[in-house]
Amino acid sequence: MTDTAPTTRRDHLVRRARTSDVHAIQSLVEPLVQKRILLGKDLVVFYESVQEFLVVEDADGVLIGCGALHVMWEDLGEVRTLAVAEEWLHHGVGHAILDHIEIAARNLGLSRLFCLTFETAFFERHGFTAIGEDIVPPHVYAELLRSGDEGIAEFLDLSRVKPNTLGNTRMLKVL
């Protein structure tokens, strides 16, 4: 992810993730995996993608939120694994993460952000709108099929990920 300067509010700090954050990221995500809101990931997957993550620390340095930006194509990125500790919901943590992800997306030259979510109202407040399935041309779809990434499989709406994504809404924002 493109470097963005950490920003601080009185009660929290947004910064790029480090490898030392991976266990805390997995702990933030796990309750949402148990509720079938997010897909579970092996620890190695978090390490492999740590450079895509932003994290939020509270005033005591405890991780209270995370989110990732995954580049999917030349103009398209995906917001992934956006999670906030339950006690920090409705305190602006998710908004701060998403704002920083959008800045990073623009810095990378992306013009569209995709997400697959149950939290439609949250993403709508950030300018995302529900979409159908045809957001990339057929030749790009064919290229994306070559990816082994589960998030790409979700994006492509492949049947092998259907049990994990039933009920999610596909959303897009033009930057």
Backbone as numpy.savetxt, mean C-alpha at the origin, in Angstrom:
# Nx Ny Nz CAx CAy CAz Cx Cy Cz
11.65 3.16 -3.03 10.80 4.32 -3.03 11.70 5.54 -3.03
11.30 6.53 -3.75 12.06 7.77 -3.82 12.13 8.39 -2.43
13.29 8.95 -2.14 13.45 9.57 -0.83 12.48 10.72 -0.64
11.83 10.71 0.48 11.04 11.85 0.92 11.52 12.17 2.31
11.63 13.41 2.61 12.10 13.80 3.93 11.08 13.38 4.98
11.55 12.87 6.10 10.61 12.53 7.16 9.83 13.77 7.59
8.59 13.57 7.91 7.81 14.69 8.42 7.31 14.32 9.81
7.23 15.32 10.62 6.84 15.11 12.00 5.61 15.93 12.33
4.66 15.27 12.97 3.59 15.99 13.64 3.94 15.89 15.10
3.23 16.57 15.89 3.47 16.55 17.32 3.46 15.12 17.87
2.58 14.28 17.32 2.39 12.95 17.88 2.94 11.81 17.05
3.43 12.09 15.81 4.00 11.00 15.03 4.96 11.50 13.93
5.80 10.55 13.47 6.82 10.82 12.46 6.65 9.81 11.33
6.61 10.29 10.08 6.58 9.43 8.90 7.99 9.36 8.35
8.47 8.13 8.09 9.81 7.96 7.54 9.87 6.68 6.71
10.95 6.52 5.96 11.17 5.29 5.20 11.44 4.14 6.18
11.00 2.96 5.79 11.22 1.78 6.63 12.67 1.33 6.54
13.08 0.65 7.61 14.41 0.02 7.69 14.20 -1.47 7.91
15.23 -2.24 7.68 15.11 -3.68 7.92 14.76 -3.96 9.38
15.20 -3.12 10.28 14.89 -3.33 11.70 13.40 -3.11 12.01
12.64 -2.57 11.06 11.20 -2.34 11.24 10.34 -3.53 10.80
10.93 -4.48 10.11 10.14 -5.52 9.45 9.26 -6.30 10.42
9.78 -6.70 11.55 8.95 -7.46 12.50 7.77 -6.62 13.01
8.01 -5.33 13.24 6.92 -4.45 13.68 5.90 -4.25 12.56
6.36 -4.16 11.32 5.43 -4.05 10.19 4.56 -5.29 10.13
5.17 -6.45 10.23 4.39 -7.69 10.19 3.38 -7.74 11.34
3.75 -7.25 12.51 2.84 -7.21 13.66 1.67 -6.25 13.43
1.93 -5.14 12.75 0.85 -4.20 12.43 -0.13 -4.81 11.42
0.39 -5.57 10.49 -0.41 -6.14 9.41 -1.21 -7.35 9.87
-0.66 -8.14 10.77 -1.26 -9.43 11.14 -2.72 -9.35 11.60
-3.12 -8.40 12.43 -4.54 -8.34 12.80 -5.46 -8.14 11.59
-4.98 -7.42 10.59 -5.78 -7.19 9.38 -5.79 -8.43 8.49
-4.73 -9.22 8.56 -4.71 -10.50 7.85 -5.73 -11.44 8.49
-5.77 -11.46 9.82 -6.71 -12.34 10.52 -8.16 -11.98 10.22
-8.41 -10.70 9.97 -9.76 -10.23 9.61 -10.02 -10.34 8.11
-9.03 -10.85 7.35 -9.12 -11.01 5.89 -9.27 -9.68 5.17
-8.68 -8.63 5.76 -8.68 -7.31 5.14 -7.43 -7.15 4.26
-6.31 -7.69 4.72 -5.07 -7.69 3.94 -4.61 -9.12 3.72
-3.83 -9.31 2.66 -3.25 -10.62 2.40 -2.05 -10.83 3.32
-1.91 -12.04 3.82 -0.75 -12.38 4.64 0.49 -12.48 3.78
1.62 -12.17 4.38 2.90 -12.26 3.69 3.90 -12.92 4.61
4.77 -13.72 4.01 5.86 -14.31 4.77 6.86 -13.22 5.14
7.57 -13.46 6.21 8.55 -12.49 6.68 9.55 -12.12 5.58
9.98 -13.10 4.80 10.95 -12.84 3.74 10.39 -11.85 2.72
9.09 -11.88 2.47 8.48 -10.95 1.51 8.57 -9.51 2.04
8.37 -9.35 3.35 8.51 -8.01 3.93 9.96 -7.51 3.79
10.93 -8.40 4.04 12.32 -7.99 3.88 12.62 -7.63 2.43
12.11 -8.43 1.49 12.36 -8.17 0.07 11.78 -6.85 -0.40
10.72 -6.41 0.25 10.05 -5.18 -0.19 10.19 -4.03 0.80
11.09 -4.13 1.75 11.21 -3.10 2.78 11.47 -1.72 2.18
12.17 -1.64 1.06 12.46 -0.35 0.43 11.20 0.31 -0.12
10.10 -0.42 -0.25 8.83 0.16 -0.74 8.01 0.77 0.40
8.38 0.49 1.64 7.55 0.86 2.79 7.92 2.20 3.40
6.89 2.87 3.86 7.00 3.99 4.79 6.41 3.50 6.10
6.92 4.02 7.18 6.37 3.69 8.49 6.09 4.97 9.25
5.25 4.85 10.27 4.94 5.97 11.15 5.28 5.55 12.57
6.02 6.40 13.25 6.37 6.17 14.66 5.59 7.15 15.52
5.22 6.71 16.71 4.64 7.65 17.67 5.78 8.39 18.36
5.44 9.25 19.30 6.45 10.08 19.98 7.48 9.25 20.74
7.13 7.99 21.07 8.06 7.10 21.79 8.85 6.20 20.85
8.69 6.37 19.53 9.43 5.56 18.58 8.79 4.22 18.26
7.55 4.00 18.69 6.83 2.76 18.42 6.14 2.88 17.06
6.28 1.85 16.22 5.61 1.87 14.92 4.11 1.76 15.09
3.39 2.69 14.48 1.93 2.74 14.60 1.23 2.67 13.25
2.01 2.66 12.17 1.42 2.57 10.85 2.46 2.24 9.80
1.99 1.72 8.67 2.88 1.42 7.56 2.09 1.44 6.26
2.79 1.55 5.18 2.20 1.48 3.86 3.31 1.41 2.84
2.99 0.84 1.68 4.02 0.65 0.66 3.53 1.14 -0.69
4.50 1.52 -1.51 4.26 1.89 -2.90 4.99 0.88 -3.76
4.25 0.16 -4.59 4.84 -0.83 -5.49 4.63 -0.35 -6.93
5.71 -0.21 -7.68 5.60 0.19 -9.08 5.15 -1.02 -9.87
4.08 -0.84 -10.65 3.52 -1.92 -11.45 3.87 -1.78 -12.93
3.93 -0.56 -13.42 4.21 -0.30 -14.83 4.75 1.11 -14.94
5.07 1.56 -16.14 5.74 2.85 -16.30 4.98 4.03 -15.72
3.66 3.95 -15.68 2.86 5.06 -15.19 1.97 4.68 -14.01
2.07 3.44 -13.54 1.12 2.90 -12.58 1.80 2.31 -11.36
1.36 2.77 -10.19 1.84 2.21 -8.93 0.67 1.72 -8.11
0.97 0.90 -7.13 -0.07 0.38 -6.25 0.24 0.74 -4.81
-0.79 1.19 -4.10 -0.69 1.39 -2.66 -0.91 0.02 -2.04
0.06 -0.43 -1.26 -0.02 -1.77 -0.66 0.15 -1.70 0.85
-0.45 -2.65 1.50 -0.20 -2.95 2.90 -0.32 -1.71 3.79
-1.34 -0.92 3.56 -1.59 0.26 4.40 -2.27 -0.22 5.67
-1.58 -0.06 6.79 -2.09 -0.54 8.07 -1.78 0.47 9.17
-2.72 0.62 10.08 -2.56 1.53 11.22 -2.97 0.78 12.47
-2.19 0.95 13.53 -2.54 0.33 14.81 -3.93 0.79 15.23
-4.72 -0.13 15.74 -6.12 0.15 16.04 -6.31 1.38 16.93
-5.46 1.54 17.91 -5.61 2.68 18.82 -5.24 4.01 18.16
-4.66 3.96 16.97 -4.29 5.18 16.24 -5.21 5.46 15.06
-6.24 4.65 14.88 -7.20 4.92 13.81 -7.88 6.26 14.06
-8.16 6.99 13.01 -8.85 8.29 13.06 -8.01 9.38 13.73
-6.67 9.23 13.65 -5.76 10.26 14.16 -4.86 10.81 13.05
-5.20 10.54 11.79 -4.43 11.09 10.68 -3.23 10.28 10.24
-3.00 9.12 10.86 -1.82 8.31 10.53 -1.94 7.75 9.12
-3.07 7.15 8.79 -3.27 6.61 7.44 -3.19 7.69 6.38
-3.77 8.83 6.68 -3.72 9.96 5.73 -2.27 10.40 5.50
-1.49 10.46 6.56 -0.09 10.87 6.43 0.69 9.88 5.56
0.46 8.59 5.78 1.14 7.58 4.97 0.76 7.74 3.50
-0.53 7.83 3.24 -0.99 7.92 1.85 -0.50 9.20 1.18
-0.47 10.31 1.90 0.06 11.55 1.34 1.53 11.38 0.93
2.32 10.72 1.77 3.73 10.49 1.46 3.90 9.51 0.30
3.04 8.50 0.22 3.10 7.57 -0.90 2.81 8.31 -2.21
1.85 9.21 -2.19 1.54 9.98 -3.40 2.71 10.87 -3.82
3.39 11.46 -2.87 4.57 12.27 -3.18 5.64 11.39 -3.81
5.88 10.23 -3.23 6.88 9.31 -3.76 6.50 8.84 -5.17
5.21 8.59 -5.39 4.74 8.16 -6.71 5.02 9.25 -7.75
4.70 10.47 -7.41 4.98 11.59 -8.34 6.47 11.72 -8.60
7.28 11.58 -7.56 8.73 11.67 -7.71 9.28 10.58 -8.62
8.63 9.44 -8.67 9.04 8.35 -9.55 8.51 8.53 -10.97
7.65 9.51 -11.18 7.10 9.75 -12.50 5.81 8.99 -12.77
5.20 8.44 -11.74 3.94 7.73 -11.91 2.80 8.74 -12.08
1.81 8.39 -12.86 0.67 9.28 -13.05 -0.63 8.67 -12.53
-0.58 7.40 -12.11 -1.79 6.75 -11.58 -1.41 5.87 -10.40
-2.31 5.84 -9.40 -2.15 4.95 -8.25 -3.38 4.05 -8.16
-3.13 2.78 -7.95 -4.16 1.77 -7.83 -4.19 1.26 -6.40
-5.36 0.83 -5.95 -5.44 0.09 -4.69 -6.60 -0.89 -4.78
-6.51 -1.94 -4.01 -7.56 -2.93 -3.87 -7.91 -2.90 -2.39
-9.14 -2.48 -2.06 -9.41 -2.15 -0.66 -10.84 -2.42 -0.24
-11.02 -2.60 1.06 -12.33 -2.58 1.69 -12.64 -1.18 2.22
-11.62 -0.35 2.37 -11.74 0.98 2.97 -12.01 2.04 1.90
-13.11 1.90 1.19 -13.39 2.78 0.06 -13.57 4.24 0.47
-14.22 4.49 1.59 -14.45 5.87 2.00 -13.13 6.59 2.27
-12.18 5.90 2.90 -10.87 6.48 3.16 -10.19 6.88 1.85
-10.17 5.96 0.90 -9.49 6.25 -0.36 -10.25 7.28 -1.19
-11.57 7.28 -1.13 -12.35 8.31 -1.83 -12.00 9.70 -1.32
-11.77 9.83 -0.01 -11.38 11.14 0.55 -10.04 11.61 -0.01
-9.26 10.69 -0.56 -7.98 11.04 -1.16 -8.04 11.09 -2.68
-9.24 11.07 -3.24 -9.39 11.24 -4.67 -9.40 9.97 -5.50
-9.42 8.82 -4.85 -9.52 7.56 -5.58 -10.99 7.32 -5.95
-11.20 6.66 -7.09 -12.55 6.29 -7.50 -12.57 4.81 -7.86
-13.72 4.20 -7.64 -13.89 2.79 -7.99 -13.78 2.64 -9.50
-13.16 1.53 -9.93 -12.94 1.29 -11.35 -13.34 -0.13 -11.71
-13.42 -0.37 -13.01 -13.63 -1.72 -13.53 -12.29 -2.42 -13.67
-12.24 -3.36 -14.57 -11.04 -4.18 -14.72 -10.09 -3.71 -15.81
-10.54 -2.90 -16.73 -9.73 -2.56 -17.90 -8.96 -1.26 -17.71
-7.92 -1.29 -16.87 -7.16 -0.05 -16.66 -5.80 -0.09 -17.33
-5.45 -1.23 -17.91 -4.22 -1.29 -18.71 -4.57 -1.92 -20.05
-3.88 -1.51 -21.11 -4.15 -2.10 -22.42 -3.74 -3.58 -22.45
-4.27 -4.33 -23.40 -4.00 -5.78 -23.47 -2.52 -6.14 -23.51
-1.69 -5.36 -24.20 -0.26 -5.71 -24.26 0.41 -5.54 -22.89
-0.02 -4.56 -22.09 0.52 -4.39 -20.74 0.01 -5.53 -19.85
-1.26 -5.86 -19.98 -1.83 -6.98 -19.23 -0.99 -8.24 -19.48
-0.66 -8.50 -20.74 0.13 -9.68 -21.08 1.51 -9.64 -20.42
2.12 -8.48 -20.36 3.42 -8.34 -19.70 3.29 -8.57 -18.20
2.25 -8.00 -17.60 2.06 -8.15 -16.16 1.80 -9.59 -15.77
1.21 -10.38 -16.66 0.97 -11.80 -16.39 2.26 -12.56 -16.10
3.37 -12.03 -16.58 4.68 -12.68 -16.37 5.20 -12.53 -14.94
4.62 -11.62 -14.20 5.07 -11.37 -12.83 4.61 -12.48 -11.89
5.47 -12.87 -10.97 5.11 -13.83 -9.94 4.57 -13.16 -8.69
4.46 -11.85 -8.70 4.03 -11.08 -7.54 2.54 -11.27 -7.28
2.17 -11.61 -6.05 0.77 -11.84 -5.70 -0.06 -10.56 -5.83
0.53 -9.42 -5.56 -0.19 -8.16 -5.72 -0.56 -7.89 -7.17
0.34 -8.25 -8.07 0.04 -8.12 -9.50 -1.10 -9.07 -9.85
-1.09 -10.28 -9.30 -2.17 -11.24 -9.55 -3.51 -10.68 -9.08
-3.50 -9.99 -7.93 -4.72 -9.34 -7.44 -5.17 -8.26 -8.42
-4.23 -7.44 -8.84 -4.53 -6.37 -9.78 -5.16 -6.92 -11.06
-4.60 -8.02 -11.57 -5.09 -8.63 -12.80 -6.38 -9.41 -12.58
-6.79 -9.55 -11.32 -8.02 -10.25 -10.97 -7.96 -11.72 -11.37
-6.79 -12.34 -11.16 -6.61 -13.74 -11.51 -7.36 -14.64 -10.53
-7.89 -15.72 -11.03 -8.74 -16.59 -10.21 -8.00 -17.18 -9.03
-6.69 -17.37 -9.11 -5.96 -17.99 -8.00 -5.93 -17.12 -6.74
-6.23 -15.84 -6.87 -6.26 -14.97 -5.69 -7.68 -14.59 -5.29
-8.67 -15.05 -6.01 -10.07 -14.70 -5.72 -10.48 -14.95 -4.27
-10.16 -16.10 -3.67 -10.60 -16.31 -2.29 -10.09 -15.25 -1.32
-8.96 -14.64 -1.63 -8.37 -13.64 -0.75 -8.89 -12.23 -1.00
-9.52 -12.00 -2.15 -9.88 -10.64 -2.51 -11.38 -10.43 -2.69
-12.19 -11.42 -2.38 -13.63 -11.27 -2.55 -14.15 -10.10 -1.72
-14.87 -9.21 -2.36 -15.45 -8.08 -1.66 -14.62 -6.82 -1.72
-13.37 -6.91 -2.14 -12.53 -5.72 -2.27 -12.99 -4.88 -3.44
-12.72 -3.60 -3.35 -13.03 -2.67 -4.43 -11.73 -2.23 -5.09
-11.72 -2.25 -6.40 -10.57 -1.78 -7.18 -10.74 -0.26 -7.33
-9.73 0.50 -6.95 -9.81 1.95 -7.00 -8.57 2.52 -7.67
-8.74 3.69 -8.26 -7.65 4.33 -8.99 -7.69 5.83 -8.74
-6.50 6.42 -8.71 -6.38 7.87 -8.62 -5.42 8.33 -9.69
-5.82 9.34 -10.44 -4.93 9.97 -11.40 -4.23 11.10 -10.66
-2.91 11.07 -10.69 -2.11 12.06 -9.95 -1.95 13.35 -10.75
